[in-house]
PDB file of C-alpha atoms (C1' of nucleotides) in Angstrom:
ATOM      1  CA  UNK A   1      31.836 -18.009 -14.597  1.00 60.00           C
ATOM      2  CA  UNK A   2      30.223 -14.797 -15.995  1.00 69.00           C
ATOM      3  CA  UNK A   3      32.488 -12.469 -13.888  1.00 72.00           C
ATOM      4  CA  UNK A   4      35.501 -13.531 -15.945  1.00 84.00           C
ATOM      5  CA  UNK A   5      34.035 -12.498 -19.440  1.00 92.00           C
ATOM      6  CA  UNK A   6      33.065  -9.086 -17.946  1.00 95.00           C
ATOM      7  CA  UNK A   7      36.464  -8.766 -16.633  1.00 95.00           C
ATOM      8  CA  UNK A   8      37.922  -9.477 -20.022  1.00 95.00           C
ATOM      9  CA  UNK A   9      35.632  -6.981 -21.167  1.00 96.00           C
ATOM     10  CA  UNK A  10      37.034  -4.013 -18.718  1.00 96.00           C
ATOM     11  CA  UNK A  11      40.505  -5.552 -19.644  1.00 95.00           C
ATOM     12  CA  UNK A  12      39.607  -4.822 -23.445  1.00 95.00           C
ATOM     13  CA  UNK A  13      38.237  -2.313 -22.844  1.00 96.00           C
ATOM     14  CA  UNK A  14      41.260  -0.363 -21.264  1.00 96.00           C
ATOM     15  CA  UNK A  15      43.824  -1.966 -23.468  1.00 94.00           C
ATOM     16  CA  UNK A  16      42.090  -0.351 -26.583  1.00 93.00           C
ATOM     17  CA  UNK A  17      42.055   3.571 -24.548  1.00 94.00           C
ATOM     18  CA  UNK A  18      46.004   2.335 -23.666  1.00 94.00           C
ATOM     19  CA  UNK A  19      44.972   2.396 -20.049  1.00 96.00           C
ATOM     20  CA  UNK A  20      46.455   0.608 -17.442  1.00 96.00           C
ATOM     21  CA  UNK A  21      44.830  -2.337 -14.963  1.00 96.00           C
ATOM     22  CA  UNK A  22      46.093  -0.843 -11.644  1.00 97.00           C
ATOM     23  CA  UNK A  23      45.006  -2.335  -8.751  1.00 96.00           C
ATOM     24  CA  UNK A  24      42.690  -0.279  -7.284  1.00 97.00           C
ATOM     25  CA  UNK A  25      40.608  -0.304 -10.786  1.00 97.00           C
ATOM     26  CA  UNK A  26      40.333  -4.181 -10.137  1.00 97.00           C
ATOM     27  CA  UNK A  27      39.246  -3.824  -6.481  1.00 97.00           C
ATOM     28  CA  UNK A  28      36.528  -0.907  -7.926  1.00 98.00           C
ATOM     29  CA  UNK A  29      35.332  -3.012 -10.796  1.00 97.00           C
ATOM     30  CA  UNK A  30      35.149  -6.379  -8.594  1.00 97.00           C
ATOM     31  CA  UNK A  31      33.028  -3.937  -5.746  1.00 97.00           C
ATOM     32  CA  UNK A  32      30.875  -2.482  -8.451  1.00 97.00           C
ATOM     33  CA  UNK A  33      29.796  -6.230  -9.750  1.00 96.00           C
ATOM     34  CA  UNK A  34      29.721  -7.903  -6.359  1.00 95.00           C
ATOM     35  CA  UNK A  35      26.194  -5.780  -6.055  1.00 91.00           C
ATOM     36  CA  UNK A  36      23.402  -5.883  -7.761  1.00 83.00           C
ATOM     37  CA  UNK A  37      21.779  -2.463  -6.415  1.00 89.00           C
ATOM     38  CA  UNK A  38      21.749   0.517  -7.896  1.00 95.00           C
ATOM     39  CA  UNK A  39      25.194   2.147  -6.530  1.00 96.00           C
ATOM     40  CA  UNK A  40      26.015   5.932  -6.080  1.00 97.00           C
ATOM     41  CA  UNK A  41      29.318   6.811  -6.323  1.00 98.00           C
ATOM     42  CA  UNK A  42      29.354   7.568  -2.600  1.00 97.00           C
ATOM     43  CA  UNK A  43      27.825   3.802  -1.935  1.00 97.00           C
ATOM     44  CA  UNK A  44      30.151   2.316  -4.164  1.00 98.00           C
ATOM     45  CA  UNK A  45      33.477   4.276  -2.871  1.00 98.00           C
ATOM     46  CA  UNK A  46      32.127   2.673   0.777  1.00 97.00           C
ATOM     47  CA  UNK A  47      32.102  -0.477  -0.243  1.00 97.00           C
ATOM     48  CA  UNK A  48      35.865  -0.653  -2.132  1.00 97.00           C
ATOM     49  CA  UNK A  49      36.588   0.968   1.092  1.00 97.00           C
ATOM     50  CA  UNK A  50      35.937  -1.932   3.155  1.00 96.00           C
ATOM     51  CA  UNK A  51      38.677  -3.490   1.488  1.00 96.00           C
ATOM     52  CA  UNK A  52      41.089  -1.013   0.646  1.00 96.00           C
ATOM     53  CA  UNK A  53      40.614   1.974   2.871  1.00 96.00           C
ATOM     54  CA  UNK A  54      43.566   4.239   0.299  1.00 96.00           C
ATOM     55  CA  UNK A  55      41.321   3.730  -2.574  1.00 97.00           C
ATOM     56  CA  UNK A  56      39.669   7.683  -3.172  1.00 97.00           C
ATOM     57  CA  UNK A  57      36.799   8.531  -4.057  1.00 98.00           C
ATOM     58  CA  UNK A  58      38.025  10.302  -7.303  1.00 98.00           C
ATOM     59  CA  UNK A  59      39.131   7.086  -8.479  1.00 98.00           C
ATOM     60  CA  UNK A  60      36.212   5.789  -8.138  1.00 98.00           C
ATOM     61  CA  UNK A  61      34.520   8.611  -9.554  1.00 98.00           C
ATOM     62  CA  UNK A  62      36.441   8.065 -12.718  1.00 98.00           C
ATOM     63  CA  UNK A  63      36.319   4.280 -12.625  1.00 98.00           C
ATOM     64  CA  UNK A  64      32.585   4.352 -13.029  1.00 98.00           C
ATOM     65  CA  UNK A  65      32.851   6.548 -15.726  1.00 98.00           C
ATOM     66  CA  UNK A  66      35.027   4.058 -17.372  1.00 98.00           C
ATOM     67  CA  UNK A  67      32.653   1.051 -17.067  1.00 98.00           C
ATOM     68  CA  UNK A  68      30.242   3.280 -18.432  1.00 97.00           C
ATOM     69  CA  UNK A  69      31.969   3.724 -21.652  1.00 96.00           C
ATOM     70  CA  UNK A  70      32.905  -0.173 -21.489  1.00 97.00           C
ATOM     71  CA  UNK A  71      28.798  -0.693 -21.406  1.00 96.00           C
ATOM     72  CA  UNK A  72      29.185  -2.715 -18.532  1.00 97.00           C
ATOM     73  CA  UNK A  73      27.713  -0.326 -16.182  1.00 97.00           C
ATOM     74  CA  UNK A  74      24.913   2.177 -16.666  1.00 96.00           C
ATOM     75  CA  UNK A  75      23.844   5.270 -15.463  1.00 96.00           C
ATOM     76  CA  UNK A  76      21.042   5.473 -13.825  1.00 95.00           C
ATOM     77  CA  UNK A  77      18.544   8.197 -13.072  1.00 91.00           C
ATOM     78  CA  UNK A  78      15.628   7.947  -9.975  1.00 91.00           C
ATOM     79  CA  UNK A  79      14.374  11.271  -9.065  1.00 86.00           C
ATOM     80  CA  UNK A  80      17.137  12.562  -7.086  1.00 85.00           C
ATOM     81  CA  UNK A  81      20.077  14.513  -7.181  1.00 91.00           C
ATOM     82  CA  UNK A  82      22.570  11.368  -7.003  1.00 95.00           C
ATOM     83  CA  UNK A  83      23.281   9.465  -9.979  1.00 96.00           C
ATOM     84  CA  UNK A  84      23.084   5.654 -10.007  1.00 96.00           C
ATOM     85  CA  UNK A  85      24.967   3.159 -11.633  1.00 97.00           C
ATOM     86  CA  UNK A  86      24.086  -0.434 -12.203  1.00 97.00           C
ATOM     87  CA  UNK A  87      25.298  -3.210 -14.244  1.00 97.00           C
ATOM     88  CA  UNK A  88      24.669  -3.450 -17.486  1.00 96.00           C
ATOM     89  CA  UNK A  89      26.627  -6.539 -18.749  1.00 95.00           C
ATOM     90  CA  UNK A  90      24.563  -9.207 -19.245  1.00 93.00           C
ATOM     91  CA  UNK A  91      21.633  -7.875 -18.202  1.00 94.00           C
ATOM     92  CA  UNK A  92      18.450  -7.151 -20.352  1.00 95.00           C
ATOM     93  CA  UNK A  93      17.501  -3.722 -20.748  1.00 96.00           C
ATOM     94  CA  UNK A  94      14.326  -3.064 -18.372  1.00 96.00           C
ATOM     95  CA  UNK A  95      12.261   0.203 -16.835  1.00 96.00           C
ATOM     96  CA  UNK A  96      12.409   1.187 -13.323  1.00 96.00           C
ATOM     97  CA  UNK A  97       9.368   2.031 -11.732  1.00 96.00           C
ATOM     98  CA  UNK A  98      10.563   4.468  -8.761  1.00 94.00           C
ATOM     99  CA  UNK A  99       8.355   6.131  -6.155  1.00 93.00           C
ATOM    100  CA  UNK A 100       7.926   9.424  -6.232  1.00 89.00           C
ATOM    101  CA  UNK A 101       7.877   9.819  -2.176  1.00 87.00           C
ATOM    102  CA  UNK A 102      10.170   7.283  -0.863  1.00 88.00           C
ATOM    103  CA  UNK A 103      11.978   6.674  -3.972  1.00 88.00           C
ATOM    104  CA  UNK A 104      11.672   2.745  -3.641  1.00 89.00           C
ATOM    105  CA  UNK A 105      11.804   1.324  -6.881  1.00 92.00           C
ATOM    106  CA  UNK A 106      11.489  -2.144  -8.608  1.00 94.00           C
ATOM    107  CA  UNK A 107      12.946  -3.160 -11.919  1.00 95.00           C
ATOM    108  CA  UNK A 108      10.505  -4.463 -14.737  1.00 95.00           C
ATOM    109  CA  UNK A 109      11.024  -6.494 -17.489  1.00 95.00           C
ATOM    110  CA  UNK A 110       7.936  -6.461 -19.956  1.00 96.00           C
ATOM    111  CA  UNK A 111       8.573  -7.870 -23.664  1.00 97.00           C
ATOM    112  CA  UNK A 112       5.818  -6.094 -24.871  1.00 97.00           C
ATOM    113  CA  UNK A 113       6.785  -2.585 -24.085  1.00 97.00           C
ATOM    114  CA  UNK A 114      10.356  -3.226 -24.687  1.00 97.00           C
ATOM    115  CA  UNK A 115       9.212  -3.763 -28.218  1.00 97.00           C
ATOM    116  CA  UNK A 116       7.523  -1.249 -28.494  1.00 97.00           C
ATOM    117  CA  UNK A 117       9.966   1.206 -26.987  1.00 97.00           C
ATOM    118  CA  UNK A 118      12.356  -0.026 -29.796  1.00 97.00           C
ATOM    119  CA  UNK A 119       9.946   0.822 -32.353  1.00 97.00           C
ATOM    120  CA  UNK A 120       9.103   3.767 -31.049  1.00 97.00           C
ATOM    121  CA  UNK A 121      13.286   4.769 -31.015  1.00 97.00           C
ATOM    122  CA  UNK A 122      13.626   3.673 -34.496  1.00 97.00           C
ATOM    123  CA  UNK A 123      10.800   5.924 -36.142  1.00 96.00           C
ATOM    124  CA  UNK A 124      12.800   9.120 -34.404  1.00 96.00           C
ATOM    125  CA  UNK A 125      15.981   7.985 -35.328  1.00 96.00           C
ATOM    126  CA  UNK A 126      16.970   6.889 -31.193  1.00 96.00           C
ATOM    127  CA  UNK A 127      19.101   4.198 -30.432  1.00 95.00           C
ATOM    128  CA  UNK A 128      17.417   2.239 -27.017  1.00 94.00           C
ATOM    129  CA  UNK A 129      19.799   2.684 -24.354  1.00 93.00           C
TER     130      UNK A 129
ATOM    131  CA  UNK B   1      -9.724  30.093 -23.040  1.00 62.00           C
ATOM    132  CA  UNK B   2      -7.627  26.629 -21.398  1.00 70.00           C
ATOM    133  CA  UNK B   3      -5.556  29.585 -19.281  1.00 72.00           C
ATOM    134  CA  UNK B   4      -8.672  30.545 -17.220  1.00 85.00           C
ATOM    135  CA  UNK B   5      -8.619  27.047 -16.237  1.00 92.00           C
ATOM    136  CA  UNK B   6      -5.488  26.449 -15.174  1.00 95.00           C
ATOM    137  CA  UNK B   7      -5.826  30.037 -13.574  1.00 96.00           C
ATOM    138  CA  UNK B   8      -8.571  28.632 -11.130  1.00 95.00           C
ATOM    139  CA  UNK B   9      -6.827  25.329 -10.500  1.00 96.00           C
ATOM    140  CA  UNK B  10      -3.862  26.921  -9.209  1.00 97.00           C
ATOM    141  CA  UNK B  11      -5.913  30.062  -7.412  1.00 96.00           C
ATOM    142  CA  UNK B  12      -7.607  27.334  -6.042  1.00 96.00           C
ATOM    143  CA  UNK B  13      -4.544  25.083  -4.855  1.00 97.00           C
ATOM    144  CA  UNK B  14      -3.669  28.288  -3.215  1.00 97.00           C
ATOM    145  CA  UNK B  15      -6.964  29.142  -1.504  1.00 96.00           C
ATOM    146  CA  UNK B  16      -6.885  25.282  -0.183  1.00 95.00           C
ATOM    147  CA  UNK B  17      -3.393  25.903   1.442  1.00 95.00           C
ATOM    148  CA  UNK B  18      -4.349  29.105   2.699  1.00 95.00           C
ATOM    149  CA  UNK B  19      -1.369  31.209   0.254  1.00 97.00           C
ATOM    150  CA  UNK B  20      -1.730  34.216  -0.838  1.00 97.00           C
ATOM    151  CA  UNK B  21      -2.348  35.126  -4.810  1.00 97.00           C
ATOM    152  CA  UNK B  22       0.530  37.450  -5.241  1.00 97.00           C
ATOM    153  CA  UNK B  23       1.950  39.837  -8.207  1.00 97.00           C
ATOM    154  CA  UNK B  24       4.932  37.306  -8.491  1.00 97.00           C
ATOM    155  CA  UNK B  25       3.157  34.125  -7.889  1.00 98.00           C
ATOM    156  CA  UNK B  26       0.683  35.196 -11.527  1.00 97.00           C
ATOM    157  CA  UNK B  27       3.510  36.618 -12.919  1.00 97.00           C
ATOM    158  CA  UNK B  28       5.473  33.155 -12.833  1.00 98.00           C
ATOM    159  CA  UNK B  29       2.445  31.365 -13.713  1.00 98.00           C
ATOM    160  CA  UNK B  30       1.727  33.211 -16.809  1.00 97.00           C
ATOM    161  CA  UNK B  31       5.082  32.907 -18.381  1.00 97.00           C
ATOM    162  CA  UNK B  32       5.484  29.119 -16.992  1.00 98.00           C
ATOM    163  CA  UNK B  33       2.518  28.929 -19.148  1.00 96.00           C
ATOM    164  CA  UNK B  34       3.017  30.679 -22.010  1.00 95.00           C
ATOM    165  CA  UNK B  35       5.723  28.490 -23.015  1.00 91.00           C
ATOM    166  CA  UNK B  36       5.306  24.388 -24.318  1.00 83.00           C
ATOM    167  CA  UNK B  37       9.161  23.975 -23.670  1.00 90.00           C
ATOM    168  CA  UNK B  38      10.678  22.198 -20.544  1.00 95.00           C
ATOM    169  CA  UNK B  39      12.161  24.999 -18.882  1.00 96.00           C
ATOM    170  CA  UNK B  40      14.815  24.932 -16.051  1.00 97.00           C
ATOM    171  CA  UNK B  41      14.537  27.234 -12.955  1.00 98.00           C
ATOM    172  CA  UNK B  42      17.302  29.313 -14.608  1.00 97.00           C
ATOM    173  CA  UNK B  43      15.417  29.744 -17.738  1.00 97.00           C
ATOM    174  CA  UNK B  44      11.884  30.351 -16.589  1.00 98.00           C
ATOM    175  CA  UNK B  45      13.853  32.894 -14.310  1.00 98.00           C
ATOM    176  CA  UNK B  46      14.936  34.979 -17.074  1.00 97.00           C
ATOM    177  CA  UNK B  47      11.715  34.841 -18.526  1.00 97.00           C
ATOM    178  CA  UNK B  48       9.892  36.108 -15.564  1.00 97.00           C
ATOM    179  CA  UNK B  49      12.742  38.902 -15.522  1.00 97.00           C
ATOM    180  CA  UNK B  50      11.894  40.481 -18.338  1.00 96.00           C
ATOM    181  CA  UNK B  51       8.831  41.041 -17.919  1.00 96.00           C
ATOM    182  CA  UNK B  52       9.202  42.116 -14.015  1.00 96.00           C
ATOM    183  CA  UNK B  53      12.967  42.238 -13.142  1.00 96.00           C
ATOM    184  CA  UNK B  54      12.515  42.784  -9.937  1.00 96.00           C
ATOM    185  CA  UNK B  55      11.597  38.917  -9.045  1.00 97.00           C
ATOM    186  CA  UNK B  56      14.227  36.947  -7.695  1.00 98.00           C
ATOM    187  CA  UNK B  57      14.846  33.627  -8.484  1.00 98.00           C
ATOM    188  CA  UNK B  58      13.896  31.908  -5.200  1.00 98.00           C
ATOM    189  CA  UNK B  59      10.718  32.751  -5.739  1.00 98.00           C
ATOM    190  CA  UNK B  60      10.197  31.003  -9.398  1.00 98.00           C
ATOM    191  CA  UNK B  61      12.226  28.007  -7.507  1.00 98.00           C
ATOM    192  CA  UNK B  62       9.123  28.331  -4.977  1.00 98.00           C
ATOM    193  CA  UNK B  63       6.465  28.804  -7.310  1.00 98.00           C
ATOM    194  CA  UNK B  64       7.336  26.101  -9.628  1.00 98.00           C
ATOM    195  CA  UNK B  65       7.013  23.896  -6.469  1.00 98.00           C
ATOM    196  CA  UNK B  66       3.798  25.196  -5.451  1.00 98.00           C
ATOM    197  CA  UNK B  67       2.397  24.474  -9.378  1.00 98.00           C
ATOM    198  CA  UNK B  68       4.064  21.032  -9.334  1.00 97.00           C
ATOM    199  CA  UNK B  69       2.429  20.734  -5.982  1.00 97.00           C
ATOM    200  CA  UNK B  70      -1.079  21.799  -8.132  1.00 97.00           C
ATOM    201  CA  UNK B  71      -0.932  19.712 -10.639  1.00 96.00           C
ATOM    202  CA  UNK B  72      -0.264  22.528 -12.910  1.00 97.00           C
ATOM    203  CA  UNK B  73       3.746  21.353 -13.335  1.00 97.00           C
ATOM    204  CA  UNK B  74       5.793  18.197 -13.502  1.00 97.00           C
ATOM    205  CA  UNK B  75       9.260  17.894 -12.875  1.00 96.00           C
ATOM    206  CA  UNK B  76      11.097  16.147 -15.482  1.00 95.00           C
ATOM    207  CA  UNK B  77      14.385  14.537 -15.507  1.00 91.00           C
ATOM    208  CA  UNK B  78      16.685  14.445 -18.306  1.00 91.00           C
ATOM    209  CA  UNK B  79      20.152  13.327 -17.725  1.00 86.00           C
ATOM    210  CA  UNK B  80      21.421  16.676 -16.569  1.00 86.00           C
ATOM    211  CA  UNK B  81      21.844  17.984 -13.361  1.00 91.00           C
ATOM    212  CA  UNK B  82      19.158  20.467 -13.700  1.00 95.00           C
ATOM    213  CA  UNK B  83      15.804  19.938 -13.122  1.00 96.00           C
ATOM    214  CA  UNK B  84      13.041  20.471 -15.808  1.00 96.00           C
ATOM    215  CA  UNK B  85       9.797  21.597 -15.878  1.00 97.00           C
ATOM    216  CA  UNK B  86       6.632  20.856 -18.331  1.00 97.00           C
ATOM    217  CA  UNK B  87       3.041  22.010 -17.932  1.00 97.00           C
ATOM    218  CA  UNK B  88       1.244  19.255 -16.691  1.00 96.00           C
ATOM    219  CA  UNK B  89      -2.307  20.487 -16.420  1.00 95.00           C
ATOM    220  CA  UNK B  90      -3.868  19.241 -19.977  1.00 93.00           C
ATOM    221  CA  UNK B  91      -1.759  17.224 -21.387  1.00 95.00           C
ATOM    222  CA  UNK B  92      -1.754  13.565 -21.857  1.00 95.00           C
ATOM    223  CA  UNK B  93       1.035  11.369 -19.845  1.00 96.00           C
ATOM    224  CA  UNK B  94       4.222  10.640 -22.479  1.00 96.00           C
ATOM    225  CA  UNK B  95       7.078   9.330 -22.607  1.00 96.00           C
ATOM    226  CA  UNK B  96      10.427  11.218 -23.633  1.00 96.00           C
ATOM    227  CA  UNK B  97      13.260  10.196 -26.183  1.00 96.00           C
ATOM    228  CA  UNK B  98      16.479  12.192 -24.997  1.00 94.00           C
ATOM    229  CA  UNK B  99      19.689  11.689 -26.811  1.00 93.00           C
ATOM    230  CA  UNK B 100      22.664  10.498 -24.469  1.00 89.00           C
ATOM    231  CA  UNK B 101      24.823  13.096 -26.128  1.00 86.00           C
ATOM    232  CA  UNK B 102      23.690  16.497 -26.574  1.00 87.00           C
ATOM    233  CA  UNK B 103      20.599  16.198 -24.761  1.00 88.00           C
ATOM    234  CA  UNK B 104      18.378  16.792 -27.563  1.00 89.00           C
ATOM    235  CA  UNK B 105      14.818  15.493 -27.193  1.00 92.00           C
ATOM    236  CA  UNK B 106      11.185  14.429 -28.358  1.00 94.00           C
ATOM    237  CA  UNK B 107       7.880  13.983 -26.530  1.00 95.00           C
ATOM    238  CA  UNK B 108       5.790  11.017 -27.894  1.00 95.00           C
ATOM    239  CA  UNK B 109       3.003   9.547 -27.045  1.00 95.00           C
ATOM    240  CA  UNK B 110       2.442   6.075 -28.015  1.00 96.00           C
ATOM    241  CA  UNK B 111      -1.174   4.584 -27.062  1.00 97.00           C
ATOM    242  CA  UNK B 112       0.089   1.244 -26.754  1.00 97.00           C
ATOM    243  CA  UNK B 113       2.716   2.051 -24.467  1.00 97.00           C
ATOM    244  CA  UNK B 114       0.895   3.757 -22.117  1.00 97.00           C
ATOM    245  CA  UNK B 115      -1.383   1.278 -21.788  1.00 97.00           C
ATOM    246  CA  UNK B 116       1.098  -1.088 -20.873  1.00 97.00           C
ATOM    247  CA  UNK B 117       3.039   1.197 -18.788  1.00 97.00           C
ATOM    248  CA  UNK B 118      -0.669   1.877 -16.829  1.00 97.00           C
ATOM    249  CA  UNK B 119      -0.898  -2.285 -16.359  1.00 97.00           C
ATOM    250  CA  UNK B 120       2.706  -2.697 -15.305  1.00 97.00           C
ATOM    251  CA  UNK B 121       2.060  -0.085 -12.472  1.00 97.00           C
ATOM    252  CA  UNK B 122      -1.310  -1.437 -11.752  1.00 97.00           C
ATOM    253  CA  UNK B 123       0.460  -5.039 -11.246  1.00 97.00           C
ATOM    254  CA  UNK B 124       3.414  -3.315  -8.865  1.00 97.00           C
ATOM    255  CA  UNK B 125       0.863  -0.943  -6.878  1.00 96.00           C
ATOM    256  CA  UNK B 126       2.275   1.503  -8.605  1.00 96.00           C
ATOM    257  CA  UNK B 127       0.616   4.690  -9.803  1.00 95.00           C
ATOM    258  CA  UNK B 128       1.670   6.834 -12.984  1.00 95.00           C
ATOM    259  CA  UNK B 129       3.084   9.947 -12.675  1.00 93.00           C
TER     260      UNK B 129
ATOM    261  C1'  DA C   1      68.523  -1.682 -12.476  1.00 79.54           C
ATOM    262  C1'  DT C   2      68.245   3.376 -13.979  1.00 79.54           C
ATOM    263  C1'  DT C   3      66.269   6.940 -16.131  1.00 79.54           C
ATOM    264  C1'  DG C   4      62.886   9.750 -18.168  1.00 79.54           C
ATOM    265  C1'  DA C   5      58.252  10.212 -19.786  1.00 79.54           C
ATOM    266  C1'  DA C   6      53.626   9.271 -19.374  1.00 79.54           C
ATOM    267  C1'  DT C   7      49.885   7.729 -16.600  1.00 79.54           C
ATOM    268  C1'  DC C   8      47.352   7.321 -12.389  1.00 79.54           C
ATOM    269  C1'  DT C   9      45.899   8.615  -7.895  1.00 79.54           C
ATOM    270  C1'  DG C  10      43.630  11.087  -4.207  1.00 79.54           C
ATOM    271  C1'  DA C  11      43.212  15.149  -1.244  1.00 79.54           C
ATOM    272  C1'  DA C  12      41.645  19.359  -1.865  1.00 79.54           C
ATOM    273  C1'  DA C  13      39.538  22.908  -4.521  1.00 79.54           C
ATOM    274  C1'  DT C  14      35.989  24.242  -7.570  1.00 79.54           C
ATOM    275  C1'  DT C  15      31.633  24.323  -9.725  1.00 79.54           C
ATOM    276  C1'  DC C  16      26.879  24.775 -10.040  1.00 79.54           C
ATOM    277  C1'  DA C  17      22.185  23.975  -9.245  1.00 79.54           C
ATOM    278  C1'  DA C  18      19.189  23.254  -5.383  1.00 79.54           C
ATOM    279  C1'  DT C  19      17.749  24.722  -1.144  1.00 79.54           C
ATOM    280  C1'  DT C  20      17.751  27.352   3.179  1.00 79.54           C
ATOM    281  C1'  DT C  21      18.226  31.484   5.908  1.00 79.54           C
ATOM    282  C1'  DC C  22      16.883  35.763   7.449  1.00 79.54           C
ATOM    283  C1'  DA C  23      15.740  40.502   7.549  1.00 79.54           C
ATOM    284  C1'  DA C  24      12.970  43.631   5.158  1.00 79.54           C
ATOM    285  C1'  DA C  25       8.644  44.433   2.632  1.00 79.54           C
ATOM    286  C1'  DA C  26       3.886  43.575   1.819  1.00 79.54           C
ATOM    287  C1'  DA C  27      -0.599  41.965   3.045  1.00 79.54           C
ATOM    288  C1'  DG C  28      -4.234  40.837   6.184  1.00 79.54           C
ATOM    289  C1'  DA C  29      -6.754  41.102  10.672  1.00 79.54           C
ATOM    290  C1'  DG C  30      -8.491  43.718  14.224  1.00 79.54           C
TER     291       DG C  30
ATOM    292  C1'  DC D   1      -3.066  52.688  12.478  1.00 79.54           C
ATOM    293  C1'  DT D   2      -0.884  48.671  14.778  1.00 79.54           C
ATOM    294  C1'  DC D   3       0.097  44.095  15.311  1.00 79.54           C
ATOM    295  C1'  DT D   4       0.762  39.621  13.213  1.00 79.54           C
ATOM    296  C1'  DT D   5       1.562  36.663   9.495  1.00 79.54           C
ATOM    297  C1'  DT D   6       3.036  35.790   5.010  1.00 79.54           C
ATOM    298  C1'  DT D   7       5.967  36.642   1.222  1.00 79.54           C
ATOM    299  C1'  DT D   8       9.950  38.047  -0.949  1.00 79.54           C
ATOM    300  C1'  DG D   9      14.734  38.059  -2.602  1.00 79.54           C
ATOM    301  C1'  DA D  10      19.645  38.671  -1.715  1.00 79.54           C
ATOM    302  C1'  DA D  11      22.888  36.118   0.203  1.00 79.54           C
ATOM    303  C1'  DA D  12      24.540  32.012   2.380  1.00 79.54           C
ATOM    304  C1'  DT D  13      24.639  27.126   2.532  1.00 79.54           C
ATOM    305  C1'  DT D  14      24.562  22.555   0.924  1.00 79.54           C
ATOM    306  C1'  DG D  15      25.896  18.588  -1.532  1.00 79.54           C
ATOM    307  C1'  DA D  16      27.075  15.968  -5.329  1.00 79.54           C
ATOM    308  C1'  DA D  17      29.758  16.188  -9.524  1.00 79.54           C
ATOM    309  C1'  DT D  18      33.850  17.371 -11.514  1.00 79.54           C
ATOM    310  C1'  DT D  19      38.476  19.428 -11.956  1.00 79.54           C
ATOM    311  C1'  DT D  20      43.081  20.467 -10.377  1.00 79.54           C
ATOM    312  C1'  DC D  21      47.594  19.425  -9.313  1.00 79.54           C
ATOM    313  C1'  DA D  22      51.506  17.541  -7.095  1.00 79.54           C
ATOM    314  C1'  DG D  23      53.191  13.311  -5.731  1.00 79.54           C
ATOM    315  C1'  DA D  24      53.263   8.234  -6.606  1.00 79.54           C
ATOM    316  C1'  DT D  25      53.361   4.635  -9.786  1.00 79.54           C
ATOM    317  C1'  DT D  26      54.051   2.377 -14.041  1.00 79.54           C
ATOM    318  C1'  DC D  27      56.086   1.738 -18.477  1.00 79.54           C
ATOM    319  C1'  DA D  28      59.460   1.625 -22.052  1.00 79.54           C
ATOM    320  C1'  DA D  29      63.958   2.066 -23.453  1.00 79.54           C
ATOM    321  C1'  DT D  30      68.320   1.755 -22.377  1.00 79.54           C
TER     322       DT D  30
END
DNA sequence: ATTGAATCTGAAATTCAATTTCAAAAAGAG
DNA sequence: CTCTTTTTGAAATTGAATTTCAGATTCAAT
């Protein structure tokens, strides 16, 4: 299963940085990837919650940040003033169309502008992120 | 000149909502619009201050949503926390490269692109902003 | 197992831009 | 001029992001 190569990945990843694999980084990560919205930090530090209600939201705070720099999550940004995350690992990269009003969104995936957005990051010197 | 134009669009976005065409509210336009950078509330602030220190900040914060409001403005969103503005009024719809890092940034425009970015929305019932 | 050092955690504090409040000032109507 | 409405701006509030710090936990070496 997929899960288990991401988890390797966080694993890695925090082995390199000499950081430890506590317990409440496990339940965070395992919350974070049980979803496939686009988390806050608030949404997310419900959800790990649920199942352990001592986990803070600091930790969670900083946990994110950590999968960020793993590249297995992403930070979002819709319009507002919270900042998303969603997972990155294993998925393509893709825009977000987001209403300005309600701030619904939908994800697209369209080959032709992802090519071209590549191009268009290579002739300024960009890397696609 | 363009300015006269964008003088009566706004003049008349205020007429329509029945708002008054005050010192401050030209004041904020005309330095809003004397710049082609993407100015914060902050910096447009301290623009407006020097040339009439006696305007406070809440009202740029308000006029800048009255000219986003007229089509003059556009709120844009680099990863920060603060808020951005460009000039709207004339200028084509573009995309933005902004480096992960320091923040650094280019405007380009990229015909193809857009065109596919106008379809994509088209197909979601989605409109460009 | 014990100790000592380093890391991790989470409640609370802080930061900082965005936004609201409210009383005074300015503008408009009569 | 007087009354009413709008506008203004200093100050207060909000809310998410981030930092602080003391206590808890883990690790490594004995």
């Amino acid at each position: 299963m997929k899960k288990d190569k991401v988890m390797d990945l966080f694993v890695g990843y925090l082995r390199e940085k000499v950081l430890q694999i506590t317990k409440q980084r496990e339940e965070i990560f395992r919350c974070f990837l049980s979803t496939d919205t686009h988390l806050s930090v608030e949404e997310l530090y419900s959800l790990v919650r649920k199942k352990d209600p001592k986990v803070g939201q600091t930790t969670v705070f900083r946990t994110l940040k950590l999968l960020c720099e793993a590249d297995i999550a992403k930070e979002v940004d819709f319009g507002g003033r919270v900042k998303r995350y969603e997972v990155k690992y294993g998925h393509k990269h893709h825009d977000h169309l987001v209403c300005t009003k309600c701030g619904e969104f939908i994800e697209a995936v369209d080959e032709r502008i992802e090519e071209l957005q590549d191009k268009l990051c290579k002739k300024f010197g960009f890397i696609p992120f």
